[in-house]
XYZ file of C-alpha atoms in Angstrom:
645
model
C -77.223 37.715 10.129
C -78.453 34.913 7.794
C -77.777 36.814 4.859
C -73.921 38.026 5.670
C -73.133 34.011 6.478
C -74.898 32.955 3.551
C -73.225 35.393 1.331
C -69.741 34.404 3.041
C -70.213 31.306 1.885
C -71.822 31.146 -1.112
C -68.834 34.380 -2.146
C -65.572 31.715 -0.939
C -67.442 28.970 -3.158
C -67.542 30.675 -5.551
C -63.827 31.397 -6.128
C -64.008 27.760 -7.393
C -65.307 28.863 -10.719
C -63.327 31.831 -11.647
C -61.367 30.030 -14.357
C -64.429 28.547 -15.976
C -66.311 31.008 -15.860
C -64.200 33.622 -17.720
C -63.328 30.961 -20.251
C -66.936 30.085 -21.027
C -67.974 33.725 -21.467
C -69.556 34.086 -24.366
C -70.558 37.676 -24.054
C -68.438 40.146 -26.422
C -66.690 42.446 -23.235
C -66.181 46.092 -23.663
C -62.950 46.014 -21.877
C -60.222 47.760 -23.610
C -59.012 46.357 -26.466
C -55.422 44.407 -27.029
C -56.344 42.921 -23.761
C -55.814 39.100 -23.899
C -58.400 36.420 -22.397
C -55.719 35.670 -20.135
C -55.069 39.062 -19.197
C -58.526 39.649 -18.408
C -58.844 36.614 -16.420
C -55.960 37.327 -14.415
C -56.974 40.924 -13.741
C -60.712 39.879 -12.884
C -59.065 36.649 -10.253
C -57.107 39.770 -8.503
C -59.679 42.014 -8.259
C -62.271 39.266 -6.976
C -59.709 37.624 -4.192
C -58.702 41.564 -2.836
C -62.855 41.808 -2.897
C -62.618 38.879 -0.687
C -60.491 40.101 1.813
C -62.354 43.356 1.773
C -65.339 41.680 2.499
C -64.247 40.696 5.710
C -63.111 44.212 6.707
C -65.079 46.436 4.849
C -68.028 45.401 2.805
C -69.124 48.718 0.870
C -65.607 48.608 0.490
C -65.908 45.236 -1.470
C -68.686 46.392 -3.203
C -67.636 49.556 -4.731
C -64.465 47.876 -5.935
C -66.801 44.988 -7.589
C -69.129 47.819 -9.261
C -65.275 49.187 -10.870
C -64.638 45.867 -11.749
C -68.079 45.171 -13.426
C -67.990 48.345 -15.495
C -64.289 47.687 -16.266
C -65.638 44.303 -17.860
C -69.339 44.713 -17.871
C -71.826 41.525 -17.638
C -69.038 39.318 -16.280
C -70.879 36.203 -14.569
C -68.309 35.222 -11.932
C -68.605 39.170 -11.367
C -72.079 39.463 -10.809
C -72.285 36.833 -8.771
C -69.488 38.251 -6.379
C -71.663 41.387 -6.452
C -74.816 39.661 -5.412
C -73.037 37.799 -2.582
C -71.437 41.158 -1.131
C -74.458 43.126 -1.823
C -76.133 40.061 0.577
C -73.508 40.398 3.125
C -74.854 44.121 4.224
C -78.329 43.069 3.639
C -78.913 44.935 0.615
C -81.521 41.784 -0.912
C -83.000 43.537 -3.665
C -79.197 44.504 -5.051
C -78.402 40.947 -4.232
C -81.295 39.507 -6.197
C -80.749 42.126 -9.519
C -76.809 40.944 -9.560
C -78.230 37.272 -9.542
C -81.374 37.629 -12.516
C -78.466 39.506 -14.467
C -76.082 36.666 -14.172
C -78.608 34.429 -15.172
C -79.664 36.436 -18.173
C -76.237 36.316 -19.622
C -75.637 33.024 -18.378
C -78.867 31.252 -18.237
C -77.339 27.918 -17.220
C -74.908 29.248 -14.453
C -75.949 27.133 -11.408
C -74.187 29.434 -8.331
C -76.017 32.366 -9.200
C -79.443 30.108 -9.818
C -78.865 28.234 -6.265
C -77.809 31.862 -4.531
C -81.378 33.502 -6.322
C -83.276 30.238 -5.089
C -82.210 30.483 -1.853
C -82.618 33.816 -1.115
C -86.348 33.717 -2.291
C -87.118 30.586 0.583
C -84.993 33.056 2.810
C -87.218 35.673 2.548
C -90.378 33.420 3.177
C -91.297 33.304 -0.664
C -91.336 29.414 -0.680
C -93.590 29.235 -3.871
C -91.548 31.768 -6.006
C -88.092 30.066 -4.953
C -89.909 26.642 -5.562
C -91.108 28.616 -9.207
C -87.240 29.496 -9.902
C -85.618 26.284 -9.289
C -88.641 24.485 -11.660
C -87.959 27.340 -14.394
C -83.799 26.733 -13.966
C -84.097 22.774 -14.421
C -86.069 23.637 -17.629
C -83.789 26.452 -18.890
C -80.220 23.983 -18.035
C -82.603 21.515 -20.187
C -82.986 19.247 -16.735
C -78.796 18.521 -16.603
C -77.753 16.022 -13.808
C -76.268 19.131 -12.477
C -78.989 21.356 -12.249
C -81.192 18.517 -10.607
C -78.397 17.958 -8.185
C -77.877 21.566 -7.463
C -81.484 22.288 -7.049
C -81.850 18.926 -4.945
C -78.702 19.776 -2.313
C -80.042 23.677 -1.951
C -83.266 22.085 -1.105
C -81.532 19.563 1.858
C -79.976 22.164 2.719
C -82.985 24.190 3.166
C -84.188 21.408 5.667
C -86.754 20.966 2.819
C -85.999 17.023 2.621
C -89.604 16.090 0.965
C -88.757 18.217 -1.461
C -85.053 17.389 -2.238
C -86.256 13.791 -2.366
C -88.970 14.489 -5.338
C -86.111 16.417 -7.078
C -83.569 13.871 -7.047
C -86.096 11.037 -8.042
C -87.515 12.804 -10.918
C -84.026 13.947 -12.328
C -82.956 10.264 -11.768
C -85.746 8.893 -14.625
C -84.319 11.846 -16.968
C -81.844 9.061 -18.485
C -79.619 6.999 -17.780
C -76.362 9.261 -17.020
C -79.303 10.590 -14.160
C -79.044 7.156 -12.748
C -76.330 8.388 -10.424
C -78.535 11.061 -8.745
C -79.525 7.545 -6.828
C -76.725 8.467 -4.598
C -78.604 11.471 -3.436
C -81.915 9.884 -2.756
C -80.029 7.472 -0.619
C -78.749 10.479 1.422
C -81.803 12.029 1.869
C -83.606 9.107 2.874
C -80.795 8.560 5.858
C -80.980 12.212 6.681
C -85.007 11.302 7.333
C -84.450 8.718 9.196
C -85.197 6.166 6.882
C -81.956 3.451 7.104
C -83.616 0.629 5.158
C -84.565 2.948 2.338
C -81.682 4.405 2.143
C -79.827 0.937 2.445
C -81.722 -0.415 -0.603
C -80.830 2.709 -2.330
C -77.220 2.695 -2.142
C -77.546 -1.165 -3.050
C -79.698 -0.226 -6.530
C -76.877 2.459 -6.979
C -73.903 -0.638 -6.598
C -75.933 -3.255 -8.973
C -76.117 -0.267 -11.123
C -72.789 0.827 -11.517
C -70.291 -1.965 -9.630
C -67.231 -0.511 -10.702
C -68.176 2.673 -8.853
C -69.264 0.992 -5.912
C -66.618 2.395 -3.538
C -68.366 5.427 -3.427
C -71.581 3.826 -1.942
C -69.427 1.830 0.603
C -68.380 4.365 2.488
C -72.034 5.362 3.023
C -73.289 2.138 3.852
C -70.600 1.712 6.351
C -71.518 4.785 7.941
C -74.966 3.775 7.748
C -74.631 0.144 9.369
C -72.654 2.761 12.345
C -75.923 5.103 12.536
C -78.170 2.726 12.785
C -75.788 1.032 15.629
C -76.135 4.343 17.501
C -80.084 5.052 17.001
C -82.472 4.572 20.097
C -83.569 1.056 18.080
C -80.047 -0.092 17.419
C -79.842 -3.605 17.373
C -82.836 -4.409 16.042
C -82.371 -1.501 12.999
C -78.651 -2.937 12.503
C -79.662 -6.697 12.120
C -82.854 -5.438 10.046
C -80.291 -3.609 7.472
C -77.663 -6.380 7.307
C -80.664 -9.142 6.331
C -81.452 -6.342 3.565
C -77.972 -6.622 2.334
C -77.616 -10.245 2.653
C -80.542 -10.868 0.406
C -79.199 -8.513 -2.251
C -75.748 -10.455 -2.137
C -77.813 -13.556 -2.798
C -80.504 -12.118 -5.473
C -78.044 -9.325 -7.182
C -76.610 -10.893 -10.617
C -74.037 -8.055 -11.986
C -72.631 -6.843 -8.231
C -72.498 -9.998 -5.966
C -68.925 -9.317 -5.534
C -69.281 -5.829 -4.515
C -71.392 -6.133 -2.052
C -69.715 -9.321 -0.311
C -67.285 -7.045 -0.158
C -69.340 -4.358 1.664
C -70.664 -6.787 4.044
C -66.965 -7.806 5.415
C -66.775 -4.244 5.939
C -69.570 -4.005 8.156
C -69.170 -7.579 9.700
C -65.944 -6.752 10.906
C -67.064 -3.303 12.268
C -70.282 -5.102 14.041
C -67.643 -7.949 15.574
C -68.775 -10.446 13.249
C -65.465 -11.916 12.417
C -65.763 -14.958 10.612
C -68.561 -13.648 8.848
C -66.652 -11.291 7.357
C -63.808 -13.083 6.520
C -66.399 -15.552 4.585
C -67.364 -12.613 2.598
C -64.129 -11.455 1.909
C -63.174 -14.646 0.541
C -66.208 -14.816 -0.894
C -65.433 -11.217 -2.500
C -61.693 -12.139 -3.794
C -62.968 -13.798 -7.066
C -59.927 -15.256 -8.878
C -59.164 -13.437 -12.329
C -61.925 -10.221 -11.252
C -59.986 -8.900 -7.855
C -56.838 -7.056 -7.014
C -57.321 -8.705 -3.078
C -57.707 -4.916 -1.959
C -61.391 -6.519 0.208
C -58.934 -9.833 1.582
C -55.579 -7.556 2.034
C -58.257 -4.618 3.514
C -59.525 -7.154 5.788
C -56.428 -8.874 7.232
C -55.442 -5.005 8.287
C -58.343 -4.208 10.168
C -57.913 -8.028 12.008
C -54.523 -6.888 12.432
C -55.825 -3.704 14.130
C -58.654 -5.271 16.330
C -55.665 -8.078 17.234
C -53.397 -5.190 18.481
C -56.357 -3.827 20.652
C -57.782 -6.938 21.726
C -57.337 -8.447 25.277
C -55.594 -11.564 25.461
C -59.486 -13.507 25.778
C -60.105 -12.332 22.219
C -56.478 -11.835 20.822
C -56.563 -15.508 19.423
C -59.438 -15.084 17.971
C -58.267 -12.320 16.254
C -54.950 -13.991 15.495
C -56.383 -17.243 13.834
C -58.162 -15.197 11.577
C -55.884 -12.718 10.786
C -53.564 -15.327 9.682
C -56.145 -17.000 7.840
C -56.664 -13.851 5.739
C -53.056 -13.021 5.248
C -52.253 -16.596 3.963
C -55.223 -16.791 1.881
C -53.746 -13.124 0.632
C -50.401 -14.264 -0.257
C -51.463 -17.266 -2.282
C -53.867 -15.848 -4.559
C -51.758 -12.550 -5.171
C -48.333 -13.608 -5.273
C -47.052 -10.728 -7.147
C -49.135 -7.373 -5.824
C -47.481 -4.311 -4.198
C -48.733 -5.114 -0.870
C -47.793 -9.122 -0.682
C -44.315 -8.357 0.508
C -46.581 -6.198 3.655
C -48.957 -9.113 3.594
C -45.907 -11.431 4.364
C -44.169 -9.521 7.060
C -47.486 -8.930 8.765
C -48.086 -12.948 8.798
C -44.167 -13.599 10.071
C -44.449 -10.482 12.688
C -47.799 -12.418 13.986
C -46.579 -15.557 14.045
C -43.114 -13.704 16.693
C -45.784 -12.291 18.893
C -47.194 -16.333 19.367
C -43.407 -16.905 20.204
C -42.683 -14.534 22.263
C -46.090 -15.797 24.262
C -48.418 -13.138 23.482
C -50.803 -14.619 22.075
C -52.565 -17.377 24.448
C -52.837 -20.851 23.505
C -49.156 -21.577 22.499
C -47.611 -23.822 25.096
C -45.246 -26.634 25.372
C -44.346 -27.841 21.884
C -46.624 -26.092 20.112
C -44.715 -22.765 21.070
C -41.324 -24.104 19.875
C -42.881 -24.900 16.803
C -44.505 -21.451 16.083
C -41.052 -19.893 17.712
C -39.077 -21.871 14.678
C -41.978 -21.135 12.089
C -41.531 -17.755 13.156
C -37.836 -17.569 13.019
C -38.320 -18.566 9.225
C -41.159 -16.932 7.957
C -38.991 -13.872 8.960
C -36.116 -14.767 7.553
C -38.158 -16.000 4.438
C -39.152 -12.225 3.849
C -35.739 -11.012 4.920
C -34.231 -12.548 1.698
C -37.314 -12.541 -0.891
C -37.381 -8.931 -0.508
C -34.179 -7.807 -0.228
C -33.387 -3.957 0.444
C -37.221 -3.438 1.384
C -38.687 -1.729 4.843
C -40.508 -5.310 5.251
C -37.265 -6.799 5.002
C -35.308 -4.528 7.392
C -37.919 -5.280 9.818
C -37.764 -8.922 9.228
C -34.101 -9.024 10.268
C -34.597 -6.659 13.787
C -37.205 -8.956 14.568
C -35.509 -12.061 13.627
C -32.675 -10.861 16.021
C -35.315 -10.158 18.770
C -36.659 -13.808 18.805
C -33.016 -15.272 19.058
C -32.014 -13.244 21.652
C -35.340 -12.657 23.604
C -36.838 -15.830 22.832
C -33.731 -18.879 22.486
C -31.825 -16.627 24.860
C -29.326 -16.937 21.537
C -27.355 -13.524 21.458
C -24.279 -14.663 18.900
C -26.794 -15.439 16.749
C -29.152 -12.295 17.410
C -25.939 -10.311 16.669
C -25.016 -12.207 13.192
C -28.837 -11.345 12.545
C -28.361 -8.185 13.622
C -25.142 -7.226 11.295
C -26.377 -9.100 8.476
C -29.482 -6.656 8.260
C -27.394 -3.892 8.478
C -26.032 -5.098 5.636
C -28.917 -5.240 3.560
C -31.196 -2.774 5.294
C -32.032 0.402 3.571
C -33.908 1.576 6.389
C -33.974 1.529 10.258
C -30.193 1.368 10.120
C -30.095 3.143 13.474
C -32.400 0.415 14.924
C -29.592 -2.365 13.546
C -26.505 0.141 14.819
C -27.948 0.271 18.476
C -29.123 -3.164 18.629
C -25.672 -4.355 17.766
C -23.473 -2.359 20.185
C -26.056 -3.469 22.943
C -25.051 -7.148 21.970
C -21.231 -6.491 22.287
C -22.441 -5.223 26.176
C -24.299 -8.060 26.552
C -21.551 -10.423 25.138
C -18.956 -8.841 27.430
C -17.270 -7.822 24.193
C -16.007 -4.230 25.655
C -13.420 -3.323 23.365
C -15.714 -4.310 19.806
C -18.596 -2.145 21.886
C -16.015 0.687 22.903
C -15.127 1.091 19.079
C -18.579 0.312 17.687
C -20.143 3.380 19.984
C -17.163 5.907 19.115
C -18.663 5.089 15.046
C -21.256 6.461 16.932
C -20.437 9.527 18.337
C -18.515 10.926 15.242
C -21.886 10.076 13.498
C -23.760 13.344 11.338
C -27.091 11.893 12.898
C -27.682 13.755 16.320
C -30.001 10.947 17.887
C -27.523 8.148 17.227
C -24.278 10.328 18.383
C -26.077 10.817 21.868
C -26.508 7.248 21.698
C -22.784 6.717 21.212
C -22.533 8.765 24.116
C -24.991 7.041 26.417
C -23.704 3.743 26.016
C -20.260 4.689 26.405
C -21.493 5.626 29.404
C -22.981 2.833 30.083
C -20.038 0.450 28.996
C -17.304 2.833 31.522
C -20.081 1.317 33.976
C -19.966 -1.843 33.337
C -15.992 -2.227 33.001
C -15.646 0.034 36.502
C -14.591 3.139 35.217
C -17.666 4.879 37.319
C -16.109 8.468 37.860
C -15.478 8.904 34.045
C -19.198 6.938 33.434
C -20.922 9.512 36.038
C -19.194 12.369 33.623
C -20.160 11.127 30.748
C -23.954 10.359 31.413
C -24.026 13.774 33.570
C -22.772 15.769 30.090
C -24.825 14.504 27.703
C -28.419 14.893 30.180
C -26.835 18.167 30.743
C -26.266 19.441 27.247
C -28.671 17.396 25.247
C -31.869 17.821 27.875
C -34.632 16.927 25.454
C -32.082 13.715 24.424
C -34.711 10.589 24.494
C -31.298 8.998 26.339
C -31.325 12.141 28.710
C -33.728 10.329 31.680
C -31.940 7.350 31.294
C -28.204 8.829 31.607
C -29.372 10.839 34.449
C -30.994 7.657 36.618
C -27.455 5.680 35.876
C -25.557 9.203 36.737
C -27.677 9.682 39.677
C -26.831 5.325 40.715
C -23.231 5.455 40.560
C -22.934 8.823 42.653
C -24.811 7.308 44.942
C -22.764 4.108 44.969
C -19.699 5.440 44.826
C -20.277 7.188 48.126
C -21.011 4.033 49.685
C -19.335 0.325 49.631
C -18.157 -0.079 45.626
C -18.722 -3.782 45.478
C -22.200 -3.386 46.585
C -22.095 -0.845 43.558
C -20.879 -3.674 41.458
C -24.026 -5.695 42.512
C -26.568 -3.280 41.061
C -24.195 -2.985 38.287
C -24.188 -6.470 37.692
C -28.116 -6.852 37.914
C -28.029 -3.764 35.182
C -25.835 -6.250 33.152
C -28.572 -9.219 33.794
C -31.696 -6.735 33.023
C -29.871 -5.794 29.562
C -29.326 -9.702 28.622
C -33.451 -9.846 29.423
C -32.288 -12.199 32.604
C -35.011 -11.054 35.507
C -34.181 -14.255 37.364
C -30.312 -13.051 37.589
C -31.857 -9.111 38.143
C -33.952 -10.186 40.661
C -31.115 -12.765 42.532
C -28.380 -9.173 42.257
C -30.962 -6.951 43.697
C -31.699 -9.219 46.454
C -28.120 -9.160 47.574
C -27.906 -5.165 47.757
C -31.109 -5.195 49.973
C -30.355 -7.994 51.850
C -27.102 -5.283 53.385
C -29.740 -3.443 54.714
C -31.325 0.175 55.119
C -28.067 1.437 55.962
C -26.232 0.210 52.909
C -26.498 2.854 49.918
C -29.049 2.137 47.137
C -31.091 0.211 49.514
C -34.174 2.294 48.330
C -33.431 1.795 44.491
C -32.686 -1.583 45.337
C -35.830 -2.052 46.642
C -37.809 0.202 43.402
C -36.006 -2.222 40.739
C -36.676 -4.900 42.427
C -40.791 -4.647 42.916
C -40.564 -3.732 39.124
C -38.504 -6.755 38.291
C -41.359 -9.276 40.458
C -43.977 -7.363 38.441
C -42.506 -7.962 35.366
C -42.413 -11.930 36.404
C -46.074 -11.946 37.080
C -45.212 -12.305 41.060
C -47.573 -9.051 41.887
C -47.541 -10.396 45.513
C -43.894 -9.833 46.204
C -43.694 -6.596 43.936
C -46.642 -5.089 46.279
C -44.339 -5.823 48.813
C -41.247 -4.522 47.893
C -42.795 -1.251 46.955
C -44.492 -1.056 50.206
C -41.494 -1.764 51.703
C -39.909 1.261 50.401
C -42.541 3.469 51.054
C -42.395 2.465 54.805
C -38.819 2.878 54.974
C -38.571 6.119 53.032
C -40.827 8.907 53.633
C -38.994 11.505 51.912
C -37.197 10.112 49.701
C -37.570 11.812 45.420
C -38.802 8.353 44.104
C -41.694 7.960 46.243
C -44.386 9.290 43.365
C -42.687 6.819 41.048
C -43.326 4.133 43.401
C -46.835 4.986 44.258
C -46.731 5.049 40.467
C -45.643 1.769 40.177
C -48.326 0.247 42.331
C -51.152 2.102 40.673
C -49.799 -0.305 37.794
C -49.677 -3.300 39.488
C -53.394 -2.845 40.198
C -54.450 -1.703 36.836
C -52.347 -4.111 34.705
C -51.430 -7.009 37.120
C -54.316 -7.443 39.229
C -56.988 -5.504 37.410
C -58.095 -3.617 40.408
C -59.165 -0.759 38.502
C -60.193 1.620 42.213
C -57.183 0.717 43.753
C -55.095 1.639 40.990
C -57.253 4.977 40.713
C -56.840 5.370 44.029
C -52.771 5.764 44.082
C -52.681 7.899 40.955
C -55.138 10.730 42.944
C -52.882 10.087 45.791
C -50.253 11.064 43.546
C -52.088 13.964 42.315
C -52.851 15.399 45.499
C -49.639 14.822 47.793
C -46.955 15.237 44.453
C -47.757 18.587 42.868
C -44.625 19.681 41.556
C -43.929 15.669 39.990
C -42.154 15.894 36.873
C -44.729 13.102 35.291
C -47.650 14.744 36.661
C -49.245 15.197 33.187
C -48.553 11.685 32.318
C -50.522 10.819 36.068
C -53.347 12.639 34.589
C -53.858 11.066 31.802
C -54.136 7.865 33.623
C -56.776 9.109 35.460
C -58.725 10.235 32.805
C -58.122 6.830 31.277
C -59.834 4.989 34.306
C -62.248 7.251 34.688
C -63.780 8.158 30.770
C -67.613 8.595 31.626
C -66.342 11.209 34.063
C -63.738 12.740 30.978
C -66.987 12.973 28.636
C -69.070 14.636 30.713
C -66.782 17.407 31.413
C-alpha cells in the first residue's frame, strides 16, 4: 500500500517537469526523424497525462503504454521516471528501482528520480544503502543547493529529522548561495520541538538576507502561535519573544525587519502598544513603503470590530494612532486614500456612540470631526470606492446622528453624483429620505426610476417601496397587492420577508378599525425616521385598544423589540411575555421566544436563559421557518459542546 501512494504521488509531481525535462535532454533520441523538439514534447506530455489517468484505472495498463512510449523515444528521463513510479504502484520494486538507476545514468543530476530511488531503498529497510545513494547524488549534482535540499526534505519526510538536520547544515557551509538552506534547519528544528532554535534560526536567516525576510515571518509567526499552544505555553512564548527582542537590539543590517516581525506577534499575543511601538519603530522614513504601520492599523481595525465594548477603546485609540501616523508619513501610497476612510469611518462609529468614552461634548466634537474627515475623503478622492463610502456614511451621521434628513439627502444625491460605485446603496437611501420627508410624489417618481431599472435587485426595490409608500399615503388595498406580488413572484427577493410582514399587517388591519391601522402605520413612519420614542408612543396606542382590537399581538412584538432596542430590557421582557400569555397559538410565537433568547444573550448577558428559549424553540417549533438560524445560536452558546461532537 505504501508503494502505490508513494508512486501516486511522486508520478502527479512529477508532471511538473515535463517541459524541462524534454528540453534539457541531451541524449541523441531514436525517434523518427523530421520530428521537431516540440513535436516530441507534445507527443511525450499526451502520452504521460493519458498514463496518468490509466494509472488510476488500470495500472499494467499505464505501464505497457509507458514501455511504447519509452521505445518510441528511448532513454527519455521524464519517461523513465513515469515508468518507475507506475511500476511502484503494482509493487513491482525491482522494475521500479531499474527505471530510476537508468534515469539517473542518462541524467545523473535529475533529482525526482534520485529522491524516488532514495526513498524506496529506506522503504524497503535498506537505511544504509539509501543513506549511500543520497551521499553519492550530492557528490554527482556537485553538492547544488538543490540536491542538499532535495536530499534534506526526503529525509523529513522520512521522519528521519537528525538526519535532515546534518544535511541541511552541511549544504548550508557549501557557500554562500547555500546560506538560504538556513530556512530548512529552522524547520526542522520546530518540527523537533526545538522553538528557540528554530527562532534563532529564522532570525540568522533575516540578518542574512533582510530583503527576503518576509519569507521567515510567516514562520516565526506561526512559531510564536505553536509555542502559544504547547503544554509549556506561556513560559515557551515569553522565552522566544526575549530571544527576538535581543536580536532587534544587537542585529546591525535587519533591525527594521525584525521590529517589524515583533508587531506581528505582539499584536497576535494582545500586546498592543507594544506592537504599535515596533511598528513605528519599523516605518523608518526614506527605507519603508508603511506596508508594517498600514499592516498594523488593519489588524487593530479587525481586533476593534471583534472587541467588546471594555476593550473596543483600547483598540480604537490605537488604531487611530496607527492610521494617522500612516497618513502623514505616506501621503501619496495606494493604500492612504483606505488609510483615510478607515480613520473617518472610526471616528462615525465614536459618533454614533459605539465606542465608549465619548459623552457630552466630547461626542459632538468627534460627531463634527467625523462629519469632516468624511467629507474630507469624499472630495480628495473623488470617483473612488473610499469616496463613495465616505458620502453614504456622511449621510448616515446627519440623519442618524443630528436627526438632519435634508441634509442626509443633499449628501445622499451629491454622492450619487460622484460615486462610481454603490450607486444602488445612494438610489435606495435617497427614495427612503423622500418617505421620511413626506415627499410622496418625488418618492413615487424616484421608485418608478426604479422599477424600469435593468438591475433586478434594485427593480424589486422599486417595487417594495412603492409598496411601502401606497402604505403610508392610505392606498392599503393596492399596497397589500403590490407587496403580495412581488413576495409572490420574486420569493428569494432579499425584500420578499419584508413585503410579506407589511402584506400580512395591512390585511390584518384592514379587517379591523382603519385608524387603528393608521397608528401602526404611523409608528412604521417613526421607525423609518430612526424615532423609537415616537415608535414606541404609536404602538402604545394600538395596545392600549386592547386584545380585542386587531394587531394587538404585533403591537405588542414591535413594541418589546422597540424597548430592547432603547436599552429598557425590563419592559421589552414584559411586553413579550405579555404576548405569549395572551396568545398561545398564534404564528409569531417562535419569533417571540426568539426575541427573548436575545434579550438575555445581548441585553442582559444571561447566557442559560437565553440558551434556554432557543432549545425551547427547538423542541416545541419543528417546522419554524428560521429553525436553522435557531441552531446556529445554539451552537454559538454552547462551542465546547460543538467541538466535541
Amino acid at each position: 500500500m505504501f508503494f502505490r501512494r508513494a508512486a501516486w504521488i511522486l508520478f502527479a509531481m512529477s508532471l511538473l517537469f515535463l517541459p524541462s525535462y524534454a528540453m534539457t535532454q541531451k541524449v541523441q533520441d531514436r525517434a523518427p526523424s523530421g520530428l521537431s523538439n516540440k513535436v516530441r514534447t507534445r507527443e511525450i506530455q499526451k502520452a504521460l497525462l493519458e498514463a496518468t489517468r490509466l494509472l488510476r484505472e488500470n495500472p499494467r495498463k499505464a505501464i505497457d503504454l509507458l514501455k511504447r512510449l519509452n521505445e518510441r523515444f528511448p532513454d527519455q528521463p521524464n519517461v523513465l521516471v513515469h515508468l518507475g513510479h507506475a511500476y511502484q504502484a503494482v509493487d513491482s520494486v525491482d522494475s521500479a528501482m531499474v527505471m530510476y538507476r537508468r534515469c539517473l545514468v542518462i541524467n545523473h543530476t535529475s533529482l525526482e528520480a534520485a529522491k524516488s530511488l532514495g526513498m524506496l531503498y529506506f522503504s524497503q529497510g535498506e537505511n544504509e544503502r539509501g543513506e549511500g545513494h543520497f551521499r553519492r547524488f550530492l557528490e554527482t549534482s556537485g553538492h547544488s543547493l538543490a540536491a542538499y535540499k532535495m536530499v534534506g526534505t526526503s529525509m523529513a519526510e522520512l521522519g528521519y529529522y537528525d538526519l535532515a538536520l546534518n544535511v541541511f547544515r552541511e549544504g548550508r557551509t557549501r557557500s554562500d548561495a547555500h546560506y538560504r538552506l538556513t530556512l530548512h534547519i529552522a524547520d526542522q528544528e520546530k518540527a523537533m520541538g526545538n522553538y528557540r532554535a528554530a527562532l534563532t534560526e529564522y532570525l540568522n536567516y533575516v540578518d542574512r538576507f533582510p530583503p527576503s525576510y518576509a519569507t521567515a515571518k510567516q514562520r516565526i509567526i506561526q512559531l510564536f502561535i505553536s509555542a502559544e499552544g504547547a503544554e509549556r505555553s506561556s513560559d515557551e512564548w515569553r522565552a522566544l519573544l526575549e530571544v527576538a527582542e535581543r536580536r532587534a537590539i544587537r542585529s546591525m543590517k535587519a533591525r527594521r525587519e525584525i521590529k517589524d516581525i515583533l508587531s506581528s506577534v505582539y499584536l497576535n499575543g494582545g500586546l498592543l502598544e507594544k506592537a504599535l511601538e515596533a511598528a513605528l519603530e519599523a516605518d523608518q522614513p526614506g527605507q519603508s513603503d508603511g506596508r508594517t504601520l498600514y499592516l498594523l492599523a488593519d489588524g487593530l481595525r479587525n481586533g476593534y470590530i471583534e472587541q467588546s465594548s471594555r476593550e473596543k477603546r483600547r483598540y480604537f485609540d490605537l488604531c487611530i494612532r496607527a492610521l494617522e501616523a500612516y497618513i502623514e508619513r505616506h501621503p501619496k501610497t495606494v493604500q492612504t486614500q483606505r488609510a483615510a476612510y478607515n480613520r473617518a469611518s472610526l471616528l462615525a462609529d465614536a459618533a454614533k456612540g459605539l465606542v465608549p468614552g465619548f459623552e457630552g461634548e466630547r461626542r459632538q466634537a468627534v460627531i463634527q470631526n467625523a462629519i469632516d474627515e468624511l467629507d474630507r475623503v469624499f472630495r480628495k478622492y473623488p470617483g473612488s470606492e473610499e469616496a463613495s463610502l465616505a458620502a453614504v456614511e456622511k449621510g448616515d451621521l446627519l440623519f442618524e446622528v443630528q436627526r438632519k434628513p435634508r441634509e442626509a439627502l443633499a449628501a445622499y444625491n451629491e454622492g450619487l453624483k460622484r460615486a462610481r460605485a454603490t450607486r444602488g446603496v445612494f438610489v435606495e437611501k435617497i427614495g427612503r429620505m423622500y418617505l421620511i420627508l413626506e415627499e410622496y410624489d418625488l418618492a413615487r417618481r424616484h421608485f418608478a426610476k426604479f422599477i424600469r431599472s435593468s438591475n433586478e435587485e434594485r427593480r424589486e426595490a422599486g417595487i417594495y417601496y412603492t409598496g411601502v409608500l401606497l402604505g403610508f399615503t392610505g392606498e392599503y388595498e393596492m399596497a397589500r397587492d403590490t407587496l403580495t406580488s412581488l413576495a409572490e413572484t420574486n420569493p428569494a427577493s432579499i425584500y420578499a420577508n419584508d413585503a410579506i410582514e407589511l402584506a400580512w399587517l395591512i390585511e390584518e388591519g384592514r379587517q379591523g378599525d382603519e385608524k387603528l391601522l393608521g397608528r401602526f402605520i404611523d409608528a412604521l413612519k417613526a421607525e423609518l425616521a430612526n424615532d423609537t420614542s415616537a415608535v414606541a408612543e404609536h404602538l402604545e396606542r394600538v395596545i392600549a385598544r386592547g386584545p380585542a382590537a386587531k394587531l394587538h399581538a404585533r403591537a405588542l412584538y414591535k413594541l418589546g423589540g422597540v424597548y430592547a432596542q432603547m436599552g429598557d430590557f425590563e419592559r421589552a421582557l414584559d411586553s413579550f411575555q405579555s404576548f405569549l400569555d395572551l396568545y398561545p397559538r398564534h404564528d409569531l410565537r417562535p419569533d417571540v421566544h426568539r426575541a427573548v433568547a436575545r434579550v438575555y444573550e445581548h441585553g442582559l448577558g444571561n447566557v442559560d436563559l437565553a440558551l434556554k428559549e432557543y432549545e425551547h424553540i427547538l423542541a416545541k417549533f419543528p417546522k419554524y421557518l428560521l429553525l436553522d438560524e435557531v441552531r446556529a445560536d445554539i451552537n454559538r452558546l454552547k462551542p465546547e459542546e460543538n467541538d466535541g461532537k
